[in-house]
Amino acid sequence: MIGGLTFCARRKFTSNSKEYGKFWFGQGSMASDTTAEVDLSGTGVVGYSLVSDMAGGPFFRNSDGTLSTVHVKDAFTNYDGLSRKLRVRYDTPSFGGFSFATSVGTQVVPETTDVTVWDLAARYDETYDAFKVGAAIAFSRPGDGNSIYDASVSVLHLDTGLSLTLAAAYSDKETVDGHYGYVKVGYQADIFDVGKTAFSVDAYFGKDIAGKGSESDSFGAQIVQNLDYLQTELYLGARTHSLDQETADLQDSFAVLGGARIKF
């Protein structure tokens, strides 16, 4: 680091100042990335607002058992901003827990689109005597006249371990406007000496995401056991995905996911 400037691999450039904020240039997160995914439940590794992450690739089955042409991921999204792009981004310093960011960029991975995109985002992160609060809201322009509005908020009660997480978004397209709401209730406790155990249940309700008149519902349950000494999370989750369409009668989809995440 020289004079507050950091040069990184992959041709990234970052300038960081507590007084003036942070400036980014290169491939990385746009300002709106993760604004729909603020989650203090402790179970985000296996379940969060992007409910298709557990099993987005499989097709729904028709009522007669044959495969439809609709993937689970086609019916469930959290409209989480503009993800990662080749961008220029600026983040302000934090003011009383609030920070603001904006960016402009274009997609070059996995393929170049030559479409300029931009966004604005605001975040809040603060800890009070009994509560930890995180929140984010963003406006994004992914191109082609489309606008995305998304937000999420999560509150953790430090004394009891109870948490509430909410997320919602709206995508304004010329053909069909999709939107959803998401809610999660969580609980964290020191049951074992090895680390906290986190439990949660959540629900997702989407409208017009897979097409006009479609309804996408999902319900899930999650458990995560932390192994602090090993910097590891053991997780297990189960989820239902259901899609109602005017043109097809589809069966519900069920998924179970278990594993471990090691941090190093």
Coordinates of C-alpha atoms in Angstrom, one line a residue:
M1 CA 0.0 0.0 0.0
I2 CA 1.4 3.4 -1.0
G3 CA -0.3 6.6 0.2
G4 CA -3.6 4.9 0.8
L5 CA -3.7 3.3 -2.7
T6 CA -3.8 -0.5 -3.1
F7 CA -2.9 -2.3 -6.3
C8 CA -4.3 -5.8 -6.5
A9 CA -4.1 -8.7 -8.9
R10 CA -6.7 -9.1 -11.7
R11 CA -6.0 -5.5 -12.6
K12 CA -8.1 -4.1 -9.8
F13 CA -7.5 -0.6 -8.3
T14 CA -8.8 0.5 -4.9
S15 CA -8.4 3.8 -3.1
N16 CA -9.6 3.8 0.6
S17 CA -9.8 6.8 2.9
K18 CA -11.7 7.1 6.2
E19 CA -12.4 10.7 5.4
Y20 CA -13.2 10.6 1.7
G21 CA -14.5 7.0 1.2
K22 CA -13.5 4.3 -1.1
F23 CA -13.0 4.3 -4.9
W24 CA -12.9 1.1 -6.9
F25 CA -12.0 0.3 -10.5
G26 CA -12.0 -3.2 -12.1
Q27 CA -14.1 -6.4 -12.0
G28 CA -16.1 -6.6 -8.8
S29 CA -19.4 -6.0 -7.0
M30 CA -21.6 -3.1 -8.3
A31 CA -22.9 -0.8 -5.6
S32 CA -26.3 -2.6 -5.5
D33 CA -24.8 -6.1 -5.1
T34 CA -26.1 -7.9 -1.9
T35 CA -28.6 -5.1 -1.1
A36 CA -31.4 -7.7 -1.1
E37 CA -29.4 -10.1 1.1
V38 CA -28.8 -8.4 4.4
D39 CA -29.3 -11.3 6.9
L40 CA -28.3 -11.5 10.6
S41 CA -30.0 -14.8 11.3
G42 CA -26.7 -16.8 11.2
T43 CA -28.2 -19.2 8.6
G44 CA -27.5 -17.3 5.4
V45 CA -25.0 -20.0 4.3
V46 CA -28.0 -22.4 3.5
G47 CA -31.0 -20.1 3.2
Y48 CA -31.6 -16.5 2.3
S49 CA -33.7 -14.3 0.0
L50 CA -32.4 -16.0 -3.2
V51 CA -34.4 -19.1 -2.5
S52 CA -33.5 -20.7 -5.8
D53 CA -29.9 -21.1 -4.7
M54 CA -30.6 -24.4 -3.1
A55 CA -31.9 -26.0 -6.3
G56 CA -32.4 -23.6 -9.2
G57 CA -31.4 -25.9 -12.0
P58 CA -34.0 -28.7 -11.9
F59 CA -37.2 -28.5 -14.0
F60 CA -40.7 -28.4 -12.5
R61 CA -42.8 -31.4 -13.3
N62 CA -46.2 -31.2 -14.9
S63 CA -49.1 -32.8 -13.1
D64 CA -48.8 -36.0 -15.2
G65 CA -45.1 -36.4 -14.1
T66 CA -43.4 -35.3 -17.3
L67 CA -40.8 -32.5 -17.2
S68 CA -41.9 -29.0 -18.0
T69 CA -39.7 -26.4 -19.7
V70 CA -39.5 -24.2 -16.6
H71 CA -36.5 -24.3 -14.3
V72 CA -36.9 -23.5 -10.6
K73 CA -34.6 -20.5 -11.0
D74 CA -37.0 -19.1 -13.7
A75 CA -39.7 -18.6 -11.1
F76 CA -37.6 -17.4 -8.1
T77 CA -35.2 -14.4 -7.9
N78 CA -34.4 -11.7 -5.4
Y79 CA -33.6 -9.0 -8.0
D80 CA -30.3 -8.4 -6.1
G81 CA -29.1 -5.4 -8.0
L82 CA -26.4 -5.7 -10.7
S83 CA -24.1 -8.3 -9.3
R84 CA -20.4 -8.2 -10.5
K85 CA -19.3 -6.1 -13.4
L86 CA -16.3 -4.3 -14.8
R87 CA -17.1 -1.1 -13.1
V88 CA -16.1 2.2 -11.5
R89 CA -17.6 2.5 -8.0
Y90 CA -17.5 5.0 -5.2
D91 CA -18.5 4.3 -1.5
T92 CA -18.9 7.2 1.0
P93 CA -17.6 7.0 4.5
S94 CA -20.1 5.9 7.2
F95 CA -22.2 8.7 8.8
G96 CA -23.9 7.5 11.9
G97 CA -24.2 4.0 10.5
F98 CA -25.3 5.1 7.0
S99 CA -23.2 4.8 3.9
F100 CA -23.9 5.5 0.2
A101 CA -22.5 4.1 -3.0
T102 CA -22.9 4.4 -6.7
S103 CA -21.3 2.6 -9.7
V104 CA -21.3 2.4 -13.5
G105 CA -20.0 -0.5 -15.5
T106 CA -20.6 -3.2 -18.1
Q107 CA -20.5 -7.0 -18.2
V108 CA -17.3 -8.7 -19.5
V109 CA -17.7 -12.1 -17.8
P110 CA -18.7 -14.7 -18.9
E111 CA -19.3 -12.7 -22.1
T112 CA -19.2 -9.1 -23.2
T113 CA -22.5 -7.3 -23.6
D114 CA -21.5 -3.8 -24.5
V115 CA -24.4 -2.6 -22.3
T116 CA -23.7 0.2 -19.8
V117 CA -25.4 -0.3 -16.5
W118 CA -25.5 1.9 -13.3
D119 CA -26.9 1.9 -9.8
L120 CA -27.3 3.7 -6.5
A121 CA -27.4 2.1 -3.0
A122 CA -27.6 3.1 0.6
R123 CA -26.7 0.9 3.6
Y124 CA -27.2 1.0 7.4
D125 CA -25.2 -0.9 9.9
E126 CA -25.4 -0.2 13.7
T127 CA -25.3 -1.9 17.0
Y128 CA -27.4 -0.6 20.0
D129 CA -27.4 -1.9 23.6
A130 CA -29.7 -4.8 22.8
F131 CA -30.0 -4.8 19.0
K132 CA -27.9 -5.2 15.9
V133 CA -29.5 -3.7 12.8
G134 CA -28.5 -4.0 9.1
A135 CA -30.4 -2.6 6.1
A136 CA -29.8 -1.8 2.5
I137 CA -31.8 -0.3 -0.4
A138 CA -30.9 0.2 -4.0
F139 CA -32.0 1.4 -7.4
S140 CA -30.5 -0.3 -10.5
R141 CA -30.6 0.2 -14.3
P142 CA -29.6 -3.0 -15.9
G143 CA -30.3 -1.7 -19.4
D144 CA -33.1 -2.2 -22.0
G145 CA -35.4 0.3 -20.1
N146 CA -35.5 -2.0 -17.1
S147 CA -35.4 -0.6 -13.5
I148 CA -34.9 -2.6 -10.3
Y149 CA -35.8 -1.5 -6.8
D150 CA -34.7 -3.7 -4.0
A151 CA -34.3 -3.6 -0.2
S152 CA -33.6 -5.7 2.8
V153 CA -33.5 -5.3 6.6
S154 CA -32.4 -7.6 9.4
V155 CA -32.7 -7.1 13.2
L156 CA -31.0 -9.3 15.8
H157 CA -31.8 -9.1 19.5
L158 CA -28.5 -9.8 21.1
D159 CA -29.8 -10.9 24.5
T160 CA -32.2 -13.6 23.2
G161 CA -30.7 -14.5 19.8
L162 CA -34.0 -13.8 18.0
S163 CA -33.9 -12.2 14.6
L164 CA -36.2 -11.0 11.9
T165 CA -35.2 -10.5 8.3
L166 CA -37.3 -8.9 5.5
A167 CA -36.5 -8.4 1.8
A168 CA -38.5 -7.2 -1.2
A169 CA -37.9 -6.0 -4.7
Y170 CA -39.7 -4.8 -7.8
S171 CA -38.5 -5.2 -11.4
D172 CA -40.1 -2.7 -13.9
K173 CA -40.1 -4.2 -17.4
E174 CA -42.1 -3.2 -20.4
T175 CA -43.5 -6.7 -20.8
V176 CA -44.2 -7.8 -17.2
D177 CA -43.4 -6.4 -13.8
G178 CA -42.1 -9.0 -11.3
H179 CA -42.0 -8.5 -7.6
Y180 CA -41.7 -10.6 -4.3
G181 CA -41.6 -10.4 -0.6
Y182 CA -39.5 -12.5 1.8
V183 CA -39.5 -13.0 5.6
K184 CA -37.3 -15.0 7.9
V185 CA -37.5 -15.6 11.6
G186 CA -34.3 -16.9 13.3
Y187 CA -33.0 -18.0 16.7
Q188 CA -29.3 -18.4 17.8
A189 CA -28.3 -20.1 21.0
D190 CA -25.2 -21.4 22.8
I191 CA -26.3 -25.0 23.0
F192 CA -22.8 -26.5 22.6
D193 CA -19.4 -25.3 23.7
V194 CA -18.0 -25.5 20.1
G195 CA -20.0 -22.6 18.9
K196 CA -23.5 -21.0 18.3
T197 CA -26.3 -23.0 16.9
A198 CA -28.7 -21.1 14.6
F199 CA -32.2 -22.0 13.5
S200 CA -34.5 -20.3 11.1
V201 CA -37.7 -20.6 9.0
D202 CA -38.5 -18.5 6.0
A203 CA -41.1 -17.8 3.4
Y204 CA -41.0 -16.2 -0.1
F205 CA -44.0 -14.9 -2.2
G206 CA -43.4 -13.9 -5.8
K207 CA -45.7 -12.5 -8.5
D208 CA -45.2 -12.4 -12.3
I209 CA -41.6 -13.6 -12.1
A210 CA -41.9 -16.6 -14.4
G211 CA -44.5 -14.8 -16.6
K212 CA -47.6 -12.7 -16.3
G213 CA -50.1 -14.2 -13.9
S214 CA -47.6 -16.6 -12.3
E215 CA -47.2 -17.0 -8.5
S216 CA -44.0 -18.3 -6.9
D217 CA -44.1 -19.5 -3.3
S218 CA -41.3 -21.1 -1.2
F219 CA -41.0 -22.2 2.4
G220 CA -37.8 -23.3 4.1
A221 CA -36.2 -24.3 7.3
Q222 CA -32.5 -24.1 8.2
I223 CA -30.0 -25.1 10.9
V224 CA -26.4 -24.1 11.2
Q225 CA -23.9 -25.3 13.8
N226 CA -20.7 -23.2 14.2
L227 CA -17.4 -24.9 15.0
D228 CA -15.4 -21.8 16.1
Y229 CA -12.1 -23.5 16.6
L230 CA -12.2 -25.0 13.1
Q231 CA -13.7 -21.8 11.6
T232 CA -16.4 -24.1 10.1
E233 CA -20.2 -24.0 9.7
L234 CA -22.1 -27.2 9.4
Y235 CA -25.5 -26.6 7.7
L236 CA -28.7 -28.4 6.8
G237 CA -31.7 -26.9 5.0
A238 CA -34.9 -28.0 3.4
R239 CA -37.2 -26.1 1.0
T240 CA -40.3 -26.3 -1.1
H241 CA -40.8 -24.4 -4.4
S242 CA -44.2 -24.1 -5.9
L243 CA -45.2 -22.3 -9.1
D244 CA -48.8 -21.6 -10.3
Q245 CA -49.3 -20.6 -13.9
E246 CA -52.4 -19.9 -16.0
T247 CA -51.1 -22.1 -18.8
A248 CA -49.8 -25.2 -16.8
D249 CA -50.5 -27.3 -13.8
L250 CA -47.1 -28.0 -12.1
Q251 CA -46.1 -30.2 -9.2
D252 CA -44.3 -28.7 -6.2
S253 CA -40.5 -29.1 -6.0
F254 CA -38.7 -30.2 -2.8
A255 CA -35.0 -29.8 -2.0
V256 CA -32.7 -30.7 0.9
L257 CA -29.1 -29.4 1.2
G258 CA -26.4 -30.2 3.7
G259 CA -22.7 -29.5 3.9
A260 CA -19.9 -27.5 5.6
R261 CA -18.3 -24.2 4.9
I262 CA -14.7 -23.6 6.1
K263 CA -13.4 -20.1 6.3
F264 CA -9.7 -19.3 6.0

